[in-house]
mmCIF file of C-alpha atoms in Angstrom:
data_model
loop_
_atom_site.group_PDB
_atom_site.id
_atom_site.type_symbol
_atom_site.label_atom_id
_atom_site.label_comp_id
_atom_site.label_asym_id
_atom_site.label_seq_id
_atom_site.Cartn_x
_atom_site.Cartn_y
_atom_site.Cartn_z
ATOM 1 C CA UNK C 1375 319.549 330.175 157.614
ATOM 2 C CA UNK C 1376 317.245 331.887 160.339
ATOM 3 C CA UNK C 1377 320.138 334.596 160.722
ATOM 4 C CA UNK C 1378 320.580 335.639 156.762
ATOM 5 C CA UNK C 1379 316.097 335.723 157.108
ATOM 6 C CA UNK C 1380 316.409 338.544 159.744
ATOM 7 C CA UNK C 1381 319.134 340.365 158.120
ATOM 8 C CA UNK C 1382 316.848 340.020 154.995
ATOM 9 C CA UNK C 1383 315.505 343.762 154.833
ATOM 10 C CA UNK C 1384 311.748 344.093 155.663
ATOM 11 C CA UNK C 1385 309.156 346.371 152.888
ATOM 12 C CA UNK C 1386 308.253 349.449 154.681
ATOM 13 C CA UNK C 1387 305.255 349.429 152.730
ATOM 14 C CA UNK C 1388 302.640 346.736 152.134
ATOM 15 C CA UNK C 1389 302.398 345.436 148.356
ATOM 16 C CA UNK C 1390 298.771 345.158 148.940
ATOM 17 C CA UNK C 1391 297.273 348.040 151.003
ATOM 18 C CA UNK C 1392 300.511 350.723 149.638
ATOM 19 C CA UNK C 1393 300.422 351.394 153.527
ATOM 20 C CA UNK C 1394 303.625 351.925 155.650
ATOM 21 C CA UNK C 1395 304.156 349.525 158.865
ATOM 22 C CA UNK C 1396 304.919 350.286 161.859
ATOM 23 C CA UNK C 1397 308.389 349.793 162.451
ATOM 24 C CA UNK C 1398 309.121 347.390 164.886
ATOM 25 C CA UNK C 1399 305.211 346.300 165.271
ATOM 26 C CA UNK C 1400 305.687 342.609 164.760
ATOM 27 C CA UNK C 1401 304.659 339.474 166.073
ATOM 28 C CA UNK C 1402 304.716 335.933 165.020
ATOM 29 C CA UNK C 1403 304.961 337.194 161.454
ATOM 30 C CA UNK C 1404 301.705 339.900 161.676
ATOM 31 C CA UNK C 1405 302.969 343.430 161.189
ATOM 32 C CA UNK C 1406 300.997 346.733 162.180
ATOM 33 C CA UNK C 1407 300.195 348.984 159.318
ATOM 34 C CA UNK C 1408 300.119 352.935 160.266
ATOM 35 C CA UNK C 1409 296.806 353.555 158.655
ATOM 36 C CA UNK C 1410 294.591 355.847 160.424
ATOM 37 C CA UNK C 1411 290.884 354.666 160.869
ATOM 38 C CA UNK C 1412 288.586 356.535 158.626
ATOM 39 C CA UNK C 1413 287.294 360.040 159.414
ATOM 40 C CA UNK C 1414 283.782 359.455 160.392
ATOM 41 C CA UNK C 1415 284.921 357.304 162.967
ATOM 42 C CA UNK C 1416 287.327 359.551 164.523
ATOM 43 C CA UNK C 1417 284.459 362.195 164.749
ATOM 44 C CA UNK C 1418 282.113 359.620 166.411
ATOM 45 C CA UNK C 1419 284.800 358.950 168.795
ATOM 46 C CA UNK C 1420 285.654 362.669 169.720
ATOM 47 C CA UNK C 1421 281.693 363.456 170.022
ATOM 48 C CA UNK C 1422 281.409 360.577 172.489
ATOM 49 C CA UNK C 1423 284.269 361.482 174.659
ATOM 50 C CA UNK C 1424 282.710 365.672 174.639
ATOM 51 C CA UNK C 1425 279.382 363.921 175.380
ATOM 52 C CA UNK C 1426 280.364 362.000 178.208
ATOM 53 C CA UNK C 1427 281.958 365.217 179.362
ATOM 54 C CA UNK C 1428 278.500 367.054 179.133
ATOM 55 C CA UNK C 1429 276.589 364.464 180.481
ATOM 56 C CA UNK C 1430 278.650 364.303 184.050
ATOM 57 C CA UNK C 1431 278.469 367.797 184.358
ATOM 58 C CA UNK C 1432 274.679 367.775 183.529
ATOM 59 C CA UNK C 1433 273.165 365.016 185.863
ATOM 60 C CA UNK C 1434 276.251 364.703 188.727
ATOM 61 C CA UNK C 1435 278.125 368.324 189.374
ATOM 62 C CA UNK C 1436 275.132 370.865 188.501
ATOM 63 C CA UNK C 1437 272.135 367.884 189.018
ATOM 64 C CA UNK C 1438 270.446 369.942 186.140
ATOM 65 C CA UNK C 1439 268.624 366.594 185.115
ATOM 66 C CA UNK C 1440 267.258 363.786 186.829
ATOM 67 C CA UNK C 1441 269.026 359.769 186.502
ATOM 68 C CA UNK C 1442 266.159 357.400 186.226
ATOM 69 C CA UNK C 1443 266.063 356.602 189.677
ATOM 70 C CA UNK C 1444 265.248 360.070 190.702
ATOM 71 C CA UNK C 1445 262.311 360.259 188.057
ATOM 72 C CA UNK C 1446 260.926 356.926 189.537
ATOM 73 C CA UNK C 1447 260.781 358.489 192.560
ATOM 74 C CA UNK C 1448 259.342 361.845 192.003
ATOM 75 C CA UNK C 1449 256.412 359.855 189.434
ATOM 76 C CA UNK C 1450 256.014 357.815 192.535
ATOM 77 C CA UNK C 1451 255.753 360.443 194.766
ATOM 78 C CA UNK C 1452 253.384 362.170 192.717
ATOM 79 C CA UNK C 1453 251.213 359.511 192.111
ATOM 80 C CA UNK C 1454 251.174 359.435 196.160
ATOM 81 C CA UNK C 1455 250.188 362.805 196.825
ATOM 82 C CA UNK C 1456 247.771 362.601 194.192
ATOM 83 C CA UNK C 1457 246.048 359.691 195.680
ATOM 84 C CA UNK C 1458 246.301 361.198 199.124
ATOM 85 C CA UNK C 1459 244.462 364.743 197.556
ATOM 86 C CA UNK C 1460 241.425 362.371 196.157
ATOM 87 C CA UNK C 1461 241.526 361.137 199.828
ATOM 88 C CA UNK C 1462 241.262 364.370 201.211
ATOM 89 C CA UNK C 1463 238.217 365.273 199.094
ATOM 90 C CA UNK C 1464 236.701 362.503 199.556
ATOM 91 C CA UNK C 1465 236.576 362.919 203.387
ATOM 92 C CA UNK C 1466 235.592 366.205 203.376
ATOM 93 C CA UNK C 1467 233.006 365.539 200.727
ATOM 94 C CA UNK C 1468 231.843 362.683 202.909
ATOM 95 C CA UNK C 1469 231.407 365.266 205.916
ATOM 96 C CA UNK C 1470 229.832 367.638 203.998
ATOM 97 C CA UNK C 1471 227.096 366.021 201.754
ATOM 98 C CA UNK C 1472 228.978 365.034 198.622
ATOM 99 C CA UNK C 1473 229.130 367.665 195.580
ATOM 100 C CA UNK C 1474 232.902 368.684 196.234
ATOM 101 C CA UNK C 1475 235.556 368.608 193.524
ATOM 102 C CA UNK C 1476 239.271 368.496 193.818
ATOM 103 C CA UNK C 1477 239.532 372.065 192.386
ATOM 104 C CA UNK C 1478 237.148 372.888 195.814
ATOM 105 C CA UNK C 1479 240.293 372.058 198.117
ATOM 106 C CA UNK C 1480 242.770 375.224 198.227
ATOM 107 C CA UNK C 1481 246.081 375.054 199.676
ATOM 108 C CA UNK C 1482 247.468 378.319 200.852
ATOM 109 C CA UNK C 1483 251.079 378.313 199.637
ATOM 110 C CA UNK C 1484 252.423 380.913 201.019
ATOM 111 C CA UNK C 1485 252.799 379.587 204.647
ATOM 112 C CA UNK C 1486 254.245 377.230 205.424
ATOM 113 C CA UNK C 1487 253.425 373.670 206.392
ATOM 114 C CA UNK C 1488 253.696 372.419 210.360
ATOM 115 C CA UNK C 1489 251.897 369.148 210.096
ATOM 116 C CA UNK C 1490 254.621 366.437 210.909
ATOM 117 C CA UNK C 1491 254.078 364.453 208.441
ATOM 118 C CA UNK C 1492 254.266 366.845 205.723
ATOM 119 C CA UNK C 1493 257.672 367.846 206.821
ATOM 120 C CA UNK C 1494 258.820 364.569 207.008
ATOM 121 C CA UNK C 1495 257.413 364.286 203.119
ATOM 122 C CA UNK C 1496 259.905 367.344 202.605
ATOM 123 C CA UNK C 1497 262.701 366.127 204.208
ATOM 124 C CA UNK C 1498 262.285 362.886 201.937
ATOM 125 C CA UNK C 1499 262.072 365.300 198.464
ATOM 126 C CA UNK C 1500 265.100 367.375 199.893
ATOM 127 C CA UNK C 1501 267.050 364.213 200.096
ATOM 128 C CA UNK C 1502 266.399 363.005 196.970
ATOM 129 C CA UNK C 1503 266.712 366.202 195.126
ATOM 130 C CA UNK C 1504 268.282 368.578 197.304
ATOM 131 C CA UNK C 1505 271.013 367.177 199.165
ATOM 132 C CA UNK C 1506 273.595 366.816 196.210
ATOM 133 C CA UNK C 1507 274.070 370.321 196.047
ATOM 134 C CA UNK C 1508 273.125 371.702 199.850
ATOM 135 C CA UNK C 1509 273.910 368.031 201.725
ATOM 136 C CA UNK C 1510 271.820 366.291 203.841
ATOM 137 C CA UNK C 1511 271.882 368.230 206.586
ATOM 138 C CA UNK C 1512 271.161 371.483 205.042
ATOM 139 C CA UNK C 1513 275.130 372.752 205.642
ATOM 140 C CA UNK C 1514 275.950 373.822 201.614
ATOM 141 C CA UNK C 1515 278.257 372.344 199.108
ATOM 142 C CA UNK C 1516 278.089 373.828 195.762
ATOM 143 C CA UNK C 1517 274.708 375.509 196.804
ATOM 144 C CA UNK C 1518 274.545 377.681 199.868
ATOM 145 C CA UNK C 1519 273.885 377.196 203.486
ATOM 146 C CA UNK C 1520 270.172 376.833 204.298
ATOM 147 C CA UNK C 1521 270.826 376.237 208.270
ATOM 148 C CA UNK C 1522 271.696 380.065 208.905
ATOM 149 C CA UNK C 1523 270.665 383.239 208.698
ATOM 150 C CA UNK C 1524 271.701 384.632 205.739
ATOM 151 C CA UNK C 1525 269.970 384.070 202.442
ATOM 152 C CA UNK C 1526 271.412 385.443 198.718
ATOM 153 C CA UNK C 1527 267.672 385.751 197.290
ATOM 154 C CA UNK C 1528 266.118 386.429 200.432
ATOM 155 C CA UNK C 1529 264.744 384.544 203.054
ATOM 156 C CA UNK C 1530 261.085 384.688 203.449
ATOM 157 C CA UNK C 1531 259.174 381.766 202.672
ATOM 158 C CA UNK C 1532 257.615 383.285 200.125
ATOM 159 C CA UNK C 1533 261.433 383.912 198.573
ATOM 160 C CA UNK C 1534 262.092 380.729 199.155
ATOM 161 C CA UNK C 1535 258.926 379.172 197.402
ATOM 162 C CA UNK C 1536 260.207 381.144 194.394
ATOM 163 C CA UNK C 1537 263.404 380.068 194.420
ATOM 164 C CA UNK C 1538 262.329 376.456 194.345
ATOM 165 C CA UNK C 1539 259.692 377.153 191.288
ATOM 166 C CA UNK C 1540 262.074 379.006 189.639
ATOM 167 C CA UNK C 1541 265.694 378.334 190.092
ATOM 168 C CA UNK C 1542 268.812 380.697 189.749
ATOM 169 C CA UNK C 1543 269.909 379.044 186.534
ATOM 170 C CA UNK C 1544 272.762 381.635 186.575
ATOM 171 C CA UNK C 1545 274.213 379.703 189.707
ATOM 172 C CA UNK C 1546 273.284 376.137 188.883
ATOM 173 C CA UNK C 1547 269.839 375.866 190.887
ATOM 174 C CA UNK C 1548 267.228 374.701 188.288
ATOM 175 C CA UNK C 1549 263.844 375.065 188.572
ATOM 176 C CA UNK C 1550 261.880 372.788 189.898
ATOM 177 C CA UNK C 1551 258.294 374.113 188.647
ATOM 178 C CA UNK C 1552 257.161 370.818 186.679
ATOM 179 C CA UNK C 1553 259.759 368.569 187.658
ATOM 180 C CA UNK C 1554 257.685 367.880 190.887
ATOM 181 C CA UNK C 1555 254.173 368.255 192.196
ATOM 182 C CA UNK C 1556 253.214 371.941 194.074
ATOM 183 C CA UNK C 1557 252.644 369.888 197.015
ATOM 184 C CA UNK C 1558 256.209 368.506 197.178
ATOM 185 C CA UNK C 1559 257.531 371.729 196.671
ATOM 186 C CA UNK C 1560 255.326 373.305 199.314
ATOM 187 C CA UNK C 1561 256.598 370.405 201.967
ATOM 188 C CA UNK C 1562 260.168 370.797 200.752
ATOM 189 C CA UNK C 1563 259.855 374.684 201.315
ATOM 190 C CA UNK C 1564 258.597 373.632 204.716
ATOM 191 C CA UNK C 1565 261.020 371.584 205.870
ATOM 192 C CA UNK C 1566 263.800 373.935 204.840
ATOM 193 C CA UNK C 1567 262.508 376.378 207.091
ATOM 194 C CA UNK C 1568 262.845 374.137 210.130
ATOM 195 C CA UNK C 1569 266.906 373.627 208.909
ATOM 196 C CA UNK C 1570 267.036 377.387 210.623
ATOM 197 C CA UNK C 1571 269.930 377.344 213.715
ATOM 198 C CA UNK C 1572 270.276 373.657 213.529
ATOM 199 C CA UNK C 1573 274.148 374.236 213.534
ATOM 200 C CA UNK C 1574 275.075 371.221 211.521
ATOM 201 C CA UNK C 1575 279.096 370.128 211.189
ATOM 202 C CA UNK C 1576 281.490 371.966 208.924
ATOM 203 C CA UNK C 1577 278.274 374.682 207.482
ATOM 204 C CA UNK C 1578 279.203 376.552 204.732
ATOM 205 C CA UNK C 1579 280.301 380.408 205.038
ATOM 206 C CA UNK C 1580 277.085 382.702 205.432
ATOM 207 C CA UNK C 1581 276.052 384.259 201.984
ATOM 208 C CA UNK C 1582 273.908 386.964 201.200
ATOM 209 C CA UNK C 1583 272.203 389.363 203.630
ATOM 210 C CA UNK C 1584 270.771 388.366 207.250
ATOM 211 C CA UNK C 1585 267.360 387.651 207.074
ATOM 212 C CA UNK C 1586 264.997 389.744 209.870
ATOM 213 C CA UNK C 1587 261.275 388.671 209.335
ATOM 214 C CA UNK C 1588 259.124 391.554 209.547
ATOM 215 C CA UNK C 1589 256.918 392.604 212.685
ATOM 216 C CA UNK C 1590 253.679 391.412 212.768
#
């Protein structure tokens, strides 16, 4: 009886649906139908996979984009030197009779910092925002070497402040004007330009032109 049941020939096509099954498909009596989903979800599907895609490239191979831990950081960070600024005033305002305002305090930006502790606040904003794309000791990966003597946009500080505010969007260096404070950009500046003949391993090959400062 269970013989003359499988020789029985199956419908290729469901009474109910009018869709084909999928031959061989079967199990404990539930056959596959070859109906494709509908078209919407097939787009959702595609734009999701594309998306991922995009994504990746966006916040891991170019680091044009901050994850959430790197925003947490650089609020916090701000919120620190902010705090430390008021500080600032307030000591010198404390000194000098009172009647100061932030705006009073001037930071000459284009020299750089020597203070330890500011370069150690650099070194600290390199690594979290640097370091993807140069390493952590400064050698180059997908952006150049910052440990020798040759520089693509120039190698003054001044050159390199710009660089940092602006970015080479052209070769995957964003800018970084907004994204954190002056003052982290100033220390991060800083502490790139004590990076200079520290010969880390396996540096990347010079690019650029050889940086000579001028004589004083």
């Amino acid at each position: 009886m269970e013989e003359n049941l499988k020789d029985q020939k199956m419908p290729e096509v469901d009474p109910l649906t009018n869709d084909k099954f999928v031959p061989e498909h079967e199990f404990d009596g539930i056959r596959e139908l070859a109906n494709n989903p509908p078209w919407w979800l097939t787009f959702i599907f595609i734009f999701s996979i594309l998306f991922a895609y995009v994504y990746l490239a966006k916040y891991h191979f170019f680091s044009d984009g901050k994850v959430g831990l790197n925003e947490y950081e650089a609020e916090l960070y701000a919120v620190q030197m902010q705090e430390e600024a008021a500080a600032g005033v307030e000591a010198v305002a404390a000194e000098g009779g009172g009647g100061i305002s932030i705006e009073t305090v001037k930071v000459d930006y284009s020299v750089p910092l020597t203070a330890q502790t500011d370069i150690d606040k650099g070194a600290k904003v390199f690594a979290t925002n640097c370091a993807v794309c140069h390493l952590a000791e400064g050698q180059g990966l997908v952006g150049p070497n910052l440990t020798d003597e040759y520089w693509i946009h120039g190698g003054s500080f001044e050159n390199i402040m710009t660089v940092i505010n602006n970015g080479v969007i052209e070769k995957g260096m964003i800018a970084w004007k907004g994204q954190i404070s002056d003052a982290q950009i100033h220390q991060v500046a800083s502490f790139i330009t004590t990076l200079q003949g520290t010969n880390p391993p396996n540096p990347k090959a010079p690019q650029g032109e050889k940086y000579v400062p001028a004589a004083e």
